[in-house]
Amino acid sequence: MSLAVQIRQPGGPEQLQIVDVPVGEPGPGEVRIRHHAVGLNFIDVYHRTGLYPLQLPATIGMEGAGVVEAVGPGVTHLAVGDRVAYASHPPGSYCERRVMPAQCVCKLPDGISFETGAAMMLKGLTAQYLLKKVRPVEGLEPGDHVLFHAAAGGVGLIACQWAKHLGLQLIGTAGTDDKCRLALANGAAHAINYRTEDFVARVREITGGKGVKVVYDSVGKDTWDKSLDCLRPFGLMASFGNASGPVPPFSPAILGAKGSLYVTRQTLFTHIATRESTQAMADDLFAVVLSGAVKIHIDQRYPLAEVQQAHRDLEARKTTGCTILTL
């Protein structure tokens, strides 16, 4: 048996209930993992509220780190006793132990702790694909400006550091002066408090009126329209989340009027659809973390029993950097 956090119906944090669930043996292509720490992400909120529906009852959570307890037939890249970390479908990481597909589970280098591994996989792999793969049609070169919303969040702080490492001029937005200072301390070239400043005007000022080549936006509804106004001609609007709610329908003609813009809606799970792509992305993430160019900030830790409060704080935007649940 294993303690796990389940939802029986969509709703608020009060729907997160700790229950005992049976844990069996891994089947073909599966492993059983005993978690040491679990990552908290906004996608967990989407699952809890029903924005991304799950078959209920469901254990939620997409990210964790721990030790392999058992290996099913056909799994060759992992062995019992391996230290591992993952970001993976299906949801279910909010638990002590689980059986899951081995495809997206990666060996964790000795120089990276379980807590760091649990905090970094979903957010770090997201930053990796955004900066390395989701690029405007004209490409990105050192010195180019990009706009990154929620720059003091888990993905944002990793992206600030990684963008600086790549020579990009990242303009970050955040909702408080303290969060703006945090983004700057982690490599953002500029930071804009969107509650007190017009971020479109500031982006135009910073870029000499040109606009940015790409906007990376996990906020959604609240930032969408203004983000389009921050782009230069042929720029790319890269949506990868809906923290403020889904983007409402819009006419494609707007994209032509604003400069023949491109729009994409990305999700990590397309990028890690194969064992090979998952490992290649993880290797890139591990290397940049082990080099010290990117540091993983775990700013909040909650025992598994306090998962409801963790969700309340995340939704209230009281958190910065990464958040983990400890076991």
Short mmCIF file of C-alpha atoms in Angstrom, two decimals, residues 75-321:
data_model
loop_
_atom_site.label_atom_id
_atom_site.label_comp_id
_atom_site.label_asym_id
_atom_site.label_seq_id
_atom_site.Cartn_x
_atom_site.Cartn_y
_atom_site.Cartn_z
CA VAL A 75 12.93 -2.14 -19.47
CA THR A 76 16.66 -1.98 -20.23
CA HIS A 77 17.74 1.56 -19.29
CA LEU A 78 16.89 1.24 -15.57
CA ALA A 79 17.73 -1.22 -12.79
CA VAL A 80 16.60 -1.80 -9.20
CA GLY A 81 18.34 0.71 -6.93
CA ASP A 82 18.80 3.42 -9.57
CA ARG A 83 18.26 7.02 -8.49
CA VAL A 84 15.75 8.46 -10.94
CA ALA A 85 13.62 11.50 -11.77
CA TYR A 86 10.84 12.11 -14.27
CA ALA A 87 8.15 14.33 -15.70
CA SER A 88 5.59 12.04 -17.28
CA HIS A 89 2.08 11.03 -18.15
CA PRO A 90 -0.03 9.57 -16.67
CA PRO A 91 -0.58 11.78 -13.60
CA GLY A 92 0.07 10.09 -10.26
CA SER A 93 3.25 11.38 -8.62
CA TYR A 94 1.54 12.68 -5.42
CA CYS A 95 2.22 9.43 -3.58
CA GLU A 96 4.83 7.43 -1.69
CA ARG A 97 5.19 4.71 -4.32
CA ARG A 98 3.83 4.11 -7.79
CA VAL A 99 4.02 1.85 -10.81
CA MET A 100 4.42 3.85 -14.02
CA PRO A 101 5.72 3.70 -17.61
CA ALA A 102 9.51 3.68 -17.69
CA GLN A 103 9.82 5.61 -20.97
CA CYS A 104 10.18 9.09 -19.44
CA VAL A 105 12.04 8.00 -16.29
CA CYS A 106 15.71 9.05 -16.37
CA LYS A 107 18.67 8.16 -14.18
CA LEU A 108 19.45 11.06 -11.87
CA PRO A 109 23.14 12.06 -11.83
CA ASP A 110 24.87 11.65 -8.46
CA GLY A 111 25.53 15.38 -8.32
CA ILE A 112 21.80 16.22 -8.28
CA SER A 113 19.73 15.61 -5.11
CA PHE A 114 16.31 13.96 -5.04
CA GLU A 115 14.70 17.28 -4.05
CA THR A 116 16.35 19.10 -6.95
CA GLY A 117 15.42 16.27 -9.31
CA ALA A 118 11.79 16.42 -8.23
CA ALA A 119 11.72 20.20 -8.63
CA MET A 120 13.47 20.47 -11.98
CA MET A 121 12.19 17.87 -14.40
CA LEU A 122 8.87 19.25 -15.66
CA LYS A 123 9.91 22.88 -15.34
CA GLY A 124 13.46 22.38 -16.58
CA LEU A 125 12.44 20.27 -19.57
CA THR A 126 9.82 22.91 -20.38
CA ALA A 127 12.44 25.65 -20.36
CA GLN A 128 14.67 23.42 -22.48
CA TYR A 129 12.18 22.89 -25.27
CA LEU A 130 10.99 26.50 -25.24
CA LEU A 131 14.45 28.01 -25.61
CA LYS A 132 15.97 25.30 -27.80
CA LYS A 133 13.06 24.16 -29.99
CA VAL A 134 10.24 26.74 -29.98
CA ARG A 135 11.90 29.42 -32.02
CA PRO A 136 10.67 32.16 -34.36
CA VAL A 137 10.92 31.71 -38.11
CA GLU A 138 13.87 34.12 -38.22
CA GLY A 139 15.69 32.16 -35.51
CA LEU A 140 17.23 33.34 -32.24
CA GLU A 141 20.75 34.67 -31.97
CA PRO A 142 22.78 35.96 -29.00
CA GLY A 143 21.63 39.48 -28.23
CA ASP A 144 18.03 38.91 -29.37
CA HIS A 145 15.19 40.00 -27.07
CA VAL A 146 12.53 37.56 -25.86
CA LEU A 147 9.61 38.22 -23.51
CA PHE A 148 8.92 35.69 -20.76
CA HIS A 149 5.82 36.03 -18.56
CA ALA A 150 5.80 34.73 -14.95
CA ALA A 151 9.56 35.11 -14.92
CA ALA A 152 9.85 34.50 -11.15
CA GLY A 153 8.01 31.16 -11.27
CA GLY A 154 9.55 27.71 -11.50
CA VAL A 155 9.89 27.62 -15.28
CA GLY A 156 10.63 31.34 -15.39
CA LEU A 157 13.66 31.35 -13.09
CA ILE A 158 15.17 28.44 -14.99
CA ALA A 159 14.47 30.19 -18.29
CA CYS A 160 16.04 33.46 -17.04
CA GLN A 161 19.29 31.68 -16.25
CA TRP A 162 19.32 29.49 -19.35
CA ALA A 163 18.52 32.41 -21.66
CA LYS A 164 21.44 34.37 -20.22
CA HIS A 165 23.65 31.31 -20.73
CA LEU A 166 22.56 31.31 -24.39
CA GLY A 167 23.26 35.04 -24.76
CA LEU A 168 19.60 36.07 -25.08
CA GLN A 169 18.20 39.30 -23.64
CA LEU A 170 15.24 38.01 -21.64
CA ILE A 171 12.61 40.55 -20.61
CA GLY A 172 10.65 39.06 -17.72
CA THR A 173 7.31 40.08 -16.27
CA ALA A 174 6.09 39.46 -12.71
CA GLY A 175 3.42 40.77 -10.36
CA THR A 176 5.54 42.34 -7.60
CA ASP A 177 8.74 44.33 -7.33
CA ASP A 178 10.29 41.54 -5.24
CA LYS A 179 9.56 39.02 -7.97
CA CYS A 180 11.05 41.36 -10.56
CA ARG A 181 14.22 41.65 -8.49
CA LEU A 182 14.34 37.85 -8.26
CA ALA A 183 14.12 37.53 -12.04
CA LEU A 184 16.92 40.07 -12.49
CA ALA A 185 19.08 38.26 -9.94
CA ASN A 186 18.66 35.09 -12.01
CA GLY A 187 19.73 36.48 -15.34
CA ALA A 188 16.82 38.44 -16.78
CA ALA A 189 18.13 41.44 -18.70
CA HIS A 190 15.02 43.46 -17.78
CA ALA A 191 12.04 42.92 -15.49
CA ILE A 192 8.62 44.56 -15.67
CA ASN A 193 6.05 44.69 -12.88
CA TYR A 194 2.90 44.22 -14.93
CA ARG A 195 0.71 45.55 -12.08
CA THR A 196 2.37 48.98 -12.07
CA GLU A 197 3.76 49.29 -15.62
CA ASP A 198 2.39 48.92 -19.13
CA PHE A 199 4.51 46.00 -20.28
CA VAL A 200 3.82 46.71 -23.97
CA ALA A 201 5.20 50.24 -23.67
CA ARG A 202 8.22 49.04 -21.68
CA VAL A 203 9.00 46.27 -24.19
CA ARG A 204 8.86 48.78 -27.04
CA GLU A 205 11.14 51.12 -25.08
CA ILE A 206 13.65 48.38 -24.27
CA THR A 207 13.77 47.13 -27.87
CA GLY A 208 13.95 50.55 -29.47
CA GLY A 209 10.45 50.19 -30.87
CA LYS A 210 11.17 46.93 -32.70
CA GLY A 211 9.45 44.46 -30.38
CA VAL A 212 10.64 40.97 -29.46
CA LYS A 213 11.10 37.94 -31.69
CA VAL A 214 9.18 35.61 -29.37
CA VAL A 215 6.85 35.78 -26.37
CA TYR A 216 6.77 32.76 -24.03
CA ASP A 217 3.42 32.87 -22.24
CA SER A 218 2.10 30.51 -19.56
CA VAL A 219 -0.41 33.04 -18.20
CA GLY A 220 -3.00 32.86 -20.96
CA LYS A 221 -6.13 35.02 -20.97
CA ASP A 222 -4.77 38.03 -19.06
CA THR A 223 -1.63 38.55 -21.15
CA TRP A 224 -2.62 37.30 -24.60
CA ASP A 225 -3.73 40.48 -26.40
CA LYS A 226 -0.95 42.69 -25.09
CA SER A 227 1.65 40.01 -25.80
CA LEU A 228 0.76 40.10 -29.49
CA ASP A 229 1.49 43.85 -29.42
CA CYS A 230 5.00 43.14 -28.08
CA LEU A 231 6.04 41.11 -31.13
CA ARG A 232 8.03 42.37 -34.08
CA PRO A 233 6.88 41.40 -37.61
CA PHE A 234 7.05 37.63 -38.17
CA GLY A 235 7.37 37.16 -34.40
CA LEU A 236 6.21 34.05 -32.57
CA MET A 237 3.59 33.90 -29.82
CA ALA A 238 4.40 30.70 -27.88
CA SER A 239 1.61 29.77 -25.48
CA PHE A 240 2.34 26.98 -23.01
CA GLY A 241 -0.10 27.48 -20.13
CA ASN A 242 -3.32 29.04 -18.85
CA ALA A 243 -2.60 30.29 -15.32
CA SER A 244 -5.17 33.11 -15.66
CA GLY A 245 -7.61 31.06 -17.72
CA PRO A 246 -7.78 29.79 -21.31
CA VAL A 247 -7.17 32.20 -24.17
CA PRO A 248 -10.54 33.17 -25.71
CA PRO A 249 -11.21 32.56 -29.41
CA PHE A 250 -9.67 35.11 -31.77
CA SER A 251 -9.68 35.84 -35.49
CA PRO A 252 -6.55 34.74 -37.38
CA ALA A 253 -6.81 38.03 -39.29
CA ILE A 254 -5.45 39.75 -36.18
CA LEU A 255 -2.12 37.99 -36.75
CA GLY A 256 -1.82 39.53 -40.20
CA ALA A 257 -2.75 42.99 -39.01
CA LYS A 258 -0.18 42.90 -36.23
CA GLY A 259 2.74 41.90 -38.46
CA SER A 260 2.20 38.46 -40.03
CA LEU A 261 2.69 36.82 -36.64
CA TYR A 262 3.01 33.15 -35.84
CA VAL A 263 1.18 31.42 -32.98
CA THR A 264 1.83 28.03 -31.39
CA ARG A 265 0.36 26.18 -28.40
CA GLN A 266 2.99 23.91 -26.93
CA THR A 267 3.00 21.11 -24.38
CA LEU A 268 5.98 19.28 -22.93
CA PHE A 269 4.45 15.88 -23.52
CA THR A 270 4.71 16.16 -27.31
CA HIS A 271 8.44 16.78 -26.91
CA ILE A 272 9.01 13.79 -24.61
CA ALA A 273 6.88 11.38 -26.65
CA THR A 274 9.84 9.03 -27.26
CA ARG A 275 12.48 7.53 -25.02
CA GLU A 276 15.22 9.04 -27.19
CA SER A 277 13.89 12.60 -27.13
CA THR A 278 13.24 12.44 -23.39
CA GLN A 279 16.79 11.33 -22.64
CA ALA A 280 18.36 13.89 -25.00
CA MET A 281 16.42 16.73 -23.37
CA ALA A 282 17.16 15.45 -19.87
CA ASP A 283 20.87 15.15 -20.67
CA ASP A 284 20.88 18.79 -21.80
CA LEU A 285 19.09 19.84 -18.60
CA PHE A 286 21.36 17.79 -16.34
CA ALA A 287 24.45 19.24 -18.02
CA VAL A 288 23.42 22.88 -17.61
CA VAL A 289 22.48 22.30 -13.95
CA LEU A 290 25.68 20.39 -13.13
CA SER A 291 27.72 23.14 -14.81
CA GLY A 292 26.24 25.70 -12.44
CA ALA A 293 24.87 27.84 -15.27
CA VAL A 294 21.33 27.07 -14.06
CA LYS A 295 20.53 26.71 -10.38
CA ILE A 296 17.23 25.18 -9.25
CA HIS A 297 15.56 27.34 -6.61
CA ILE A 298 13.33 25.36 -4.26
CA ASP A 299 11.60 28.19 -2.44
CA GLN A 300 8.75 26.20 -0.85
CA ARG A 301 8.60 22.76 0.76
CA TYR A 302 5.39 21.19 2.07
CA PRO A 303 4.85 17.78 3.67
CA LEU A 304 2.52 15.64 1.58
CA ALA A 305 -0.11 16.10 4.30
CA GLU A 306 -0.17 19.86 3.57
CA VAL A 307 -0.91 19.47 -0.14
CA GLN A 308 -4.11 21.53 0.09
CA GLN A 309 -2.19 24.54 1.40
CA ALA A 310 0.45 24.08 -1.29
CA HIS A 311 -2.25 24.38 -3.95
CA ARG A 312 -3.78 27.43 -2.29
CA ASP A 313 -0.44 29.20 -2.21
CA LEU A 314 0.35 28.28 -5.82
CA GLU A 315 -2.98 29.59 -7.12
CA ALA A 316 -2.67 32.77 -5.04
CA ARG A 317 0.71 33.41 -6.70
CA LYS A 318 2.39 33.42 -3.31
CA THR A 319 5.15 31.09 -4.51
CA THR A 320 8.41 31.76 -6.32
CA GLY A 321 10.78 29.36 -8.01
#
